[in-house]
């Protein structure tokens, strides 16, 4: 007969959930695959650096400046919790992802 799930299995499930929330979840991207992967890495690196202080402004500035250097000027970046957006941007230059509870929007205007 199987044992009922105890606190150990609940704790393990919580740890697995927390690990899965530390991975970026791409909601929408129309970028080419290689560019999208590099942009996701940039966003992840910036949030790892600034998320502890909840310094979303610092993270967005770092993401914007890095994308400007890698892929040319005119990038815009919004980082935060609980925001919506309606934008006009160039085709093939839009990325919307979540890193835990934090949303990131990057696009080239």
JSON list of C-alpha atoms in Angstrom, two decimals:
[
{"chain": "A", "resi": 1, "resn": "UNK", "atom": "CA", "xyz": [0.00, 0.00, 0.00]},
{"chain": "A", "resi": 2, "resn": "UNK", "atom": "CA", "xyz": [1.34, 3.44, -0.91]},
{"chain": "A", "resi": 3, "resn": "UNK", "atom": "CA", "xyz": [2.19, 5.95, 1.77]},
{"chain": "A", "resi": 4, "resn": "UNK", "atom": "CA", "xyz": [0.31, 9.24, 1.72]},
{"chain": "A", "resi": 5, "resn": "UNK", "atom": "CA", "xyz": [2.30, 12.23, 0.57]},
{"chain": "A", "resi": 6, "resn": "UNK", "atom": "CA", "xyz": [4.04, 13.88, 3.49]},
{"chain": "A", "resi": 7, "resn": "UNK", "atom": "CA", "xyz": [5.77, 17.18, 4.08]},
{"chain": "A", "resi": 8, "resn": "UNK", "atom": "CA", "xyz": [8.94, 15.95, 2.37]},
{"chain": "A", "resi": 9, "resn": "UNK", "atom": "CA", "xyz": [7.17, 15.47, -0.97]},
{"chain": "A", "resi": 10, "resn": "UNK", "atom": "CA", "xyz": [5.42, 18.84, -0.64]},
{"chain": "A", "resi": 11, "resn": "UNK", "atom": "CA", "xyz": [8.75, 20.53, 0.05]},
{"chain": "A", "resi": 12, "resn": "UNK", "atom": "CA", "xyz": [10.27, 18.79, -2.97]},
{"chain": "A", "resi": 13, "resn": "UNK", "atom": "CA", "xyz": [7.39, 19.96, -5.15]},
{"chain": "A", "resi": 14, "resn": "UNK", "atom": "CA", "xyz": [7.89, 23.54, -3.93]},
{"chain": "A", "resi": 15, "resn": "UNK", "atom": "CA", "xyz": [11.61, 23.36, -4.71]},
{"chain": "A", "resi": 16, "resn": "UNK", "atom": "CA", "xyz": [10.90, 22.05, -8.21]},
{"chain": "A", "resi": 17, "resn": "UNK", "atom": "CA", "xyz": [8.37, 24.84, -8.71]},
{"chain": "A", "resi": 18, "resn": "UNK", "atom": "CA", "xyz": [10.85, 27.50, -7.58]},
{"chain": "A", "resi": 19, "resn": "UNK", "atom": "CA", "xyz": [13.50, 26.07, -9.95]},
{"chain": "A", "resi": 20, "resn": "UNK", "atom": "CA", "xyz": [11.07, 26.13, -12.85]},
{"chain": "A", "resi": 21, "resn": "UNK", "atom": "CA", "xyz": [10.20, 29.77, -12.06]},
{"chain": "A", "resi": 22, "resn": "UNK", "atom": "CA", "xyz": [13.88, 30.73, -12.36]},
{"chain": "A", "resi": 23, "resn": "UNK", "atom": "CA", "xyz": [13.86, 29.79, -16.04]},
{"chain": "A", "resi": 24, "resn": "UNK", "atom": "CA", "xyz": [12.76, 32.41, -18.54]},
{"chain": "A", "resi": 25, "resn": "UNK", "atom": "CA", "xyz": [9.34, 31.75, -20.05]},
{"chain": "A", "resi": 26, "resn": "UNK", "atom": "CA", "xyz": [9.09, 33.30, -23.51]},
{"chain": "A", "resi": 27, "resn": "UNK", "atom": "CA", "xyz": [5.50, 34.40, -24.12]},
{"chain": "A", "resi": 28, "resn": "UNK", "atom": "CA", "xyz": [6.07, 35.82, -27.60]},
{"chain": "A", "resi": 29, "resn": "UNK", "atom": "CA", "xyz": [9.03, 36.35, -29.88]},
{"chain": "A", "resi": 30, "resn": "UNK", "atom": "CA", "xyz": [9.19, 37.10, -33.58]},
{"chain": "A", "resi": 31, "resn": "UNK", "atom": "CA", "xyz": [12.99, 37.32, -33.56]},
{"chain": "A", "resi": 32, "resn": "UNK", "atom": "CA", "xyz": [15.17, 34.89, -35.48]},
{"chain": "A", "resi": 33, "resn": "UNK", "atom": "CA", "xyz": [16.13, 31.96, -33.23]},
{"chain": "A", "resi": 34, "resn": "UNK", "atom": "CA", "xyz": [19.77, 32.94, -32.65]},
{"chain": "A", "resi": 35, "resn": "UNK", "atom": "CA", "xyz": [18.93, 36.58, -31.90]},
{"chain": "A", "resi": 36, "resn": "UNK", "atom": "CA", "xyz": [16.08, 35.53, -29.59]},
{"chain": "A", "resi": 37, "resn": "UNK", "atom": "CA", "xyz": [18.32, 33.17, -27.65]},
{"chain": "A", "resi": 38, "resn": "UNK", "atom": "CA", "xyz": [20.95, 35.90, -27.17]},
{"chain": "A", "resi": 39, "resn": "UNK", "atom": "CA", "xyz": [18.29, 38.40, -26.08]},
{"chain": "A", "resi": 40, "resn": "UNK", "atom": "CA", "xyz": [16.88, 35.91, -23.54]},
{"chain": "A", "resi": 41, "resn": "UNK", "atom": "CA", "xyz": [20.41, 35.35, -22.17]},
{"chain": "A", "resi": 42, "resn": "UNK", "atom": "CA", "xyz": [20.91, 39.12, -21.83]},
{"chain": "A", "resi": 43, "resn": "UNK", "atom": "CA", "xyz": [17.58, 39.49, -19.99]},
{"chain": "A", "resi": 44, "resn": "UNK", "atom": "CA", "xyz": [18.35, 36.56, -17.67]},
{"chain": "A", "resi": 45, "resn": "UNK", "atom": "CA", "xyz": [21.81, 37.92, -16.85]},
{"chain": "A", "resi": 46, "resn": "UNK", "atom": "CA", "xyz": [20.44, 41.39, -16.09]},
{"chain": "A", "resi": 47, "resn": "UNK", "atom": "CA", "xyz": [17.66, 40.10, -13.85]},
{"chain": "A", "resi": 48, "resn": "UNK", "atom": "CA", "xyz": [20.02, 37.78, -12.00]},
{"chain": "A", "resi": 49, "resn": "UNK", "atom": "CA", "xyz": [22.16, 40.83, -11.28]},
{"chain": "A", "resi": 50, "resn": "UNK", "atom": "CA", "xyz": [19.39, 43.29, -10.29]},
{"chain": "A", "resi": 51, "resn": "UNK", "atom": "CA", "xyz": [16.44, 41.18, -9.08]},
{"chain": "A", "resi": 52, "resn": "UNK", "atom": "CA", "xyz": [17.75, 40.86, -5.51]},
{"chain": "A", "resi": 53, "resn": "UNK", "atom": "CA", "xyz": [17.35, 44.61, -5.01]},
{"chain": "A", "resi": 54, "resn": "UNK", "atom": "CA", "xyz": [14.17, 44.78, -7.12]},
{"chain": "A", "resi": 55, "resn": "UNK", "atom": "CA", "xyz": [16.05, 47.33, -9.23]},
{"chain": "A", "resi": 56, "resn": "UNK", "atom": "CA", "xyz": [13.96, 46.96, -12.37]},
{"chain": "A", "resi": 57, "resn": "UNK", "atom": "CA", "xyz": [15.20, 50.26, -13.76]},
{"chain": "A", "resi": 58, "resn": "UNK", "atom": "CA", "xyz": [18.83, 49.13, -13.55]},
{"chain": "A", "resi": 59, "resn": "UNK", "atom": "CA", "xyz": [17.94, 45.84, -15.23]},
{"chain": "A", "resi": 60, "resn": "UNK", "atom": "CA", "xyz": [16.09, 47.56, -18.08]},
{"chain": "A", "resi": 61, "resn": "UNK", "atom": "CA", "xyz": [18.97, 50.00, -18.68]},
{"chain": "A", "resi": 62, "resn": "UNK", "atom": "CA", "xyz": [21.49, 47.14, -18.78]},
{"chain": "A", "resi": 63, "resn": "UNK", "atom": "CA", "xyz": [19.28, 45.12, -21.17]},
{"chain": "A", "resi": 64, "resn": "UNK", "atom": "CA", "xyz": [18.71, 48.13, -23.45]},
{"chain": "A", "resi": 65, "resn": "UNK", "atom": "CA", "xyz": [22.39, 49.09, -23.61]},
{"chain": "A", "resi": 66, "resn": "UNK", "atom": "CA", "xyz": [23.49, 45.50, -24.26]},
{"chain": "A", "resi": 67, "resn": "UNK", "atom": "CA", "xyz": [20.92, 45.00, -27.03]},
{"chain": "A", "resi": 68, "resn": "UNK", "atom": "CA", "xyz": [21.92, 48.36, -28.58]},
{"chain": "A", "resi": 69, "resn": "UNK", "atom": "CA", "xyz": [25.55, 47.20, -28.72]},
{"chain": "A", "resi": 70, "resn": "UNK", "atom": "CA", "xyz": [24.76, 43.72, -30.06]},
{"chain": "A", "resi": 71, "resn": "UNK", "atom": "CA", "xyz": [21.97, 44.45, -32.54]},
{"chain": "A", "resi": 72, "resn": "UNK", "atom": "CA", "xyz": [22.11, 48.17, -33.34]},
{"chain": "A", "resi": 73, "resn": "UNK", "atom": "CA", "xyz": [20.45, 51.22, -31.78]},
{"chain": "A", "resi": 74, "resn": "UNK", "atom": "CA", "xyz": [16.79, 52.04, -31.00]},
{"chain": "A", "resi": 75, "resn": "UNK", "atom": "CA", "xyz": [15.98, 49.24, -28.55]},
{"chain": "A", "resi": 76, "resn": "UNK", "atom": "CA", "xyz": [13.35, 49.83, -25.85]},
{"chain": "A", "resi": 77, "resn": "UNK", "atom": "CA", "xyz": [13.00, 47.71, -22.72]},
{"chain": "A", "resi": 78, "resn": "UNK", "atom": "CA", "xyz": [10.36, 47.54, -19.98]},
{"chain": "A", "resi": 79, "resn": "UNK", "atom": "CA", "xyz": [10.85, 45.44, -16.85]},
{"chain": "A", "resi": 80, "resn": "UNK", "atom": "CA", "xyz": [8.35, 45.07, -14.02]},
{"chain": "A", "resi": 81, "resn": "UNK", "atom": "CA", "xyz": [5.36, 43.35, -12.52]},
{"chain": "A", "resi": 82, "resn": "UNK", "atom": "CA", "xyz": [1.76, 43.79, -13.62]},
{"chain": "A", "resi": 83, "resn": "UNK", "atom": "CA", "xyz": [2.01, 45.86, -16.77]},
{"chain": "A", "resi": 84, "resn": "UNK", "atom": "CA", "xyz": [0.27, 45.71, -20.14]},
{"chain": "A", "resi": 85, "resn": "UNK", "atom": "CA", "xyz": [1.43, 47.10, -23.45]},
{"chain": "A", "resi": 86, "resn": "UNK", "atom": "CA", "xyz": [0.28, 48.17, -26.89]},
{"chain": "A", "resi": 87, "resn": "UNK", "atom": "CA", "xyz": [3.23, 49.12, -29.09]},
{"chain": "A", "resi": 88, "resn": "UNK", "atom": "CA", "xyz": [4.35, 49.64, -32.66]},
{"chain": "A", "resi": 89, "resn": "UNK", "atom": "CA", "xyz": [7.72, 48.15, -33.50]},
{"chain": "A", "resi": 90, "resn": "UNK", "atom": "CA", "xyz": [9.84, 46.78, -36.32]},
{"chain": "A", "resi": 91, "resn": "UNK", "atom": "CA", "xyz": [9.06, 43.27, -37.47]},
{"chain": "A", "resi": 92, "resn": "UNK", "atom": "CA", "xyz": [11.41, 40.54, -36.24]},
{"chain": "A", "resi": 93, "resn": "UNK", "atom": "CA", "xyz": [12.52, 42.63, -33.22]},
{"chain": "A", "resi": 94, "resn": "UNK", "atom": "CA", "xyz": [10.02, 41.87, -30.41]},
{"chain": "A", "resi": 95, "resn": "UNK", "atom": "CA", "xyz": [10.52, 39.74, -27.31]},
{"chain": "A", "resi": 96, "resn": "UNK", "atom": "CA", "xyz": [8.12, 39.32, -24.38]},
{"chain": "A", "resi": 97, "resn": "UNK", "atom": "CA", "xyz": [9.10, 36.98, -21.56]},
{"chain": "A", "resi": 98, "resn": "UNK", "atom": "CA", "xyz": [8.66, 36.29, -17.87]},
{"chain": "A", "resi": 99, "resn": "UNK", "atom": "CA", "xyz": [11.39, 35.50, -15.38]},
{"chain": "A", "resi": 100, "resn": "UNK", "atom": "CA", "xyz": [9.51, 34.35, -12.30]},
{"chain": "A", "resi": 101, "resn": "UNK", "atom": "CA", "xyz": [6.93, 37.05, -11.57]},
{"chain": "A", "resi": 102, "resn": "UNK", "atom": "CA", "xyz": [8.83, 39.73, -13.50]},
{"chain": "A", "resi": 103, "resn": "UNK", "atom": "CA", "xyz": [7.81, 40.57, -17.04]},
{"chain": "A", "resi": 104, "resn": "UNK", "atom": "CA", "xyz": [10.29, 41.81, -19.66]},
{"chain": "A", "resi": 105, "resn": "UNK", "atom": "CA", "xyz": [9.38, 43.46, -22.94]},
{"chain": "A", "resi": 106, "resn": "UNK", "atom": "CA", "xyz": [12.13, 44.27, -25.46]},
{"chain": "A", "resi": 107, "resn": "UNK", "atom": "CA", "xyz": [11.54, 45.70, -28.91]},
{"chain": "A", "resi": 108, "resn": "UNK", "atom": "CA", "xyz": [13.24, 47.81, -31.53]},
{"chain": "A", "resi": 109, "resn": "UNK", "atom": "CA", "xyz": [11.39, 50.98, -32.50]}
]
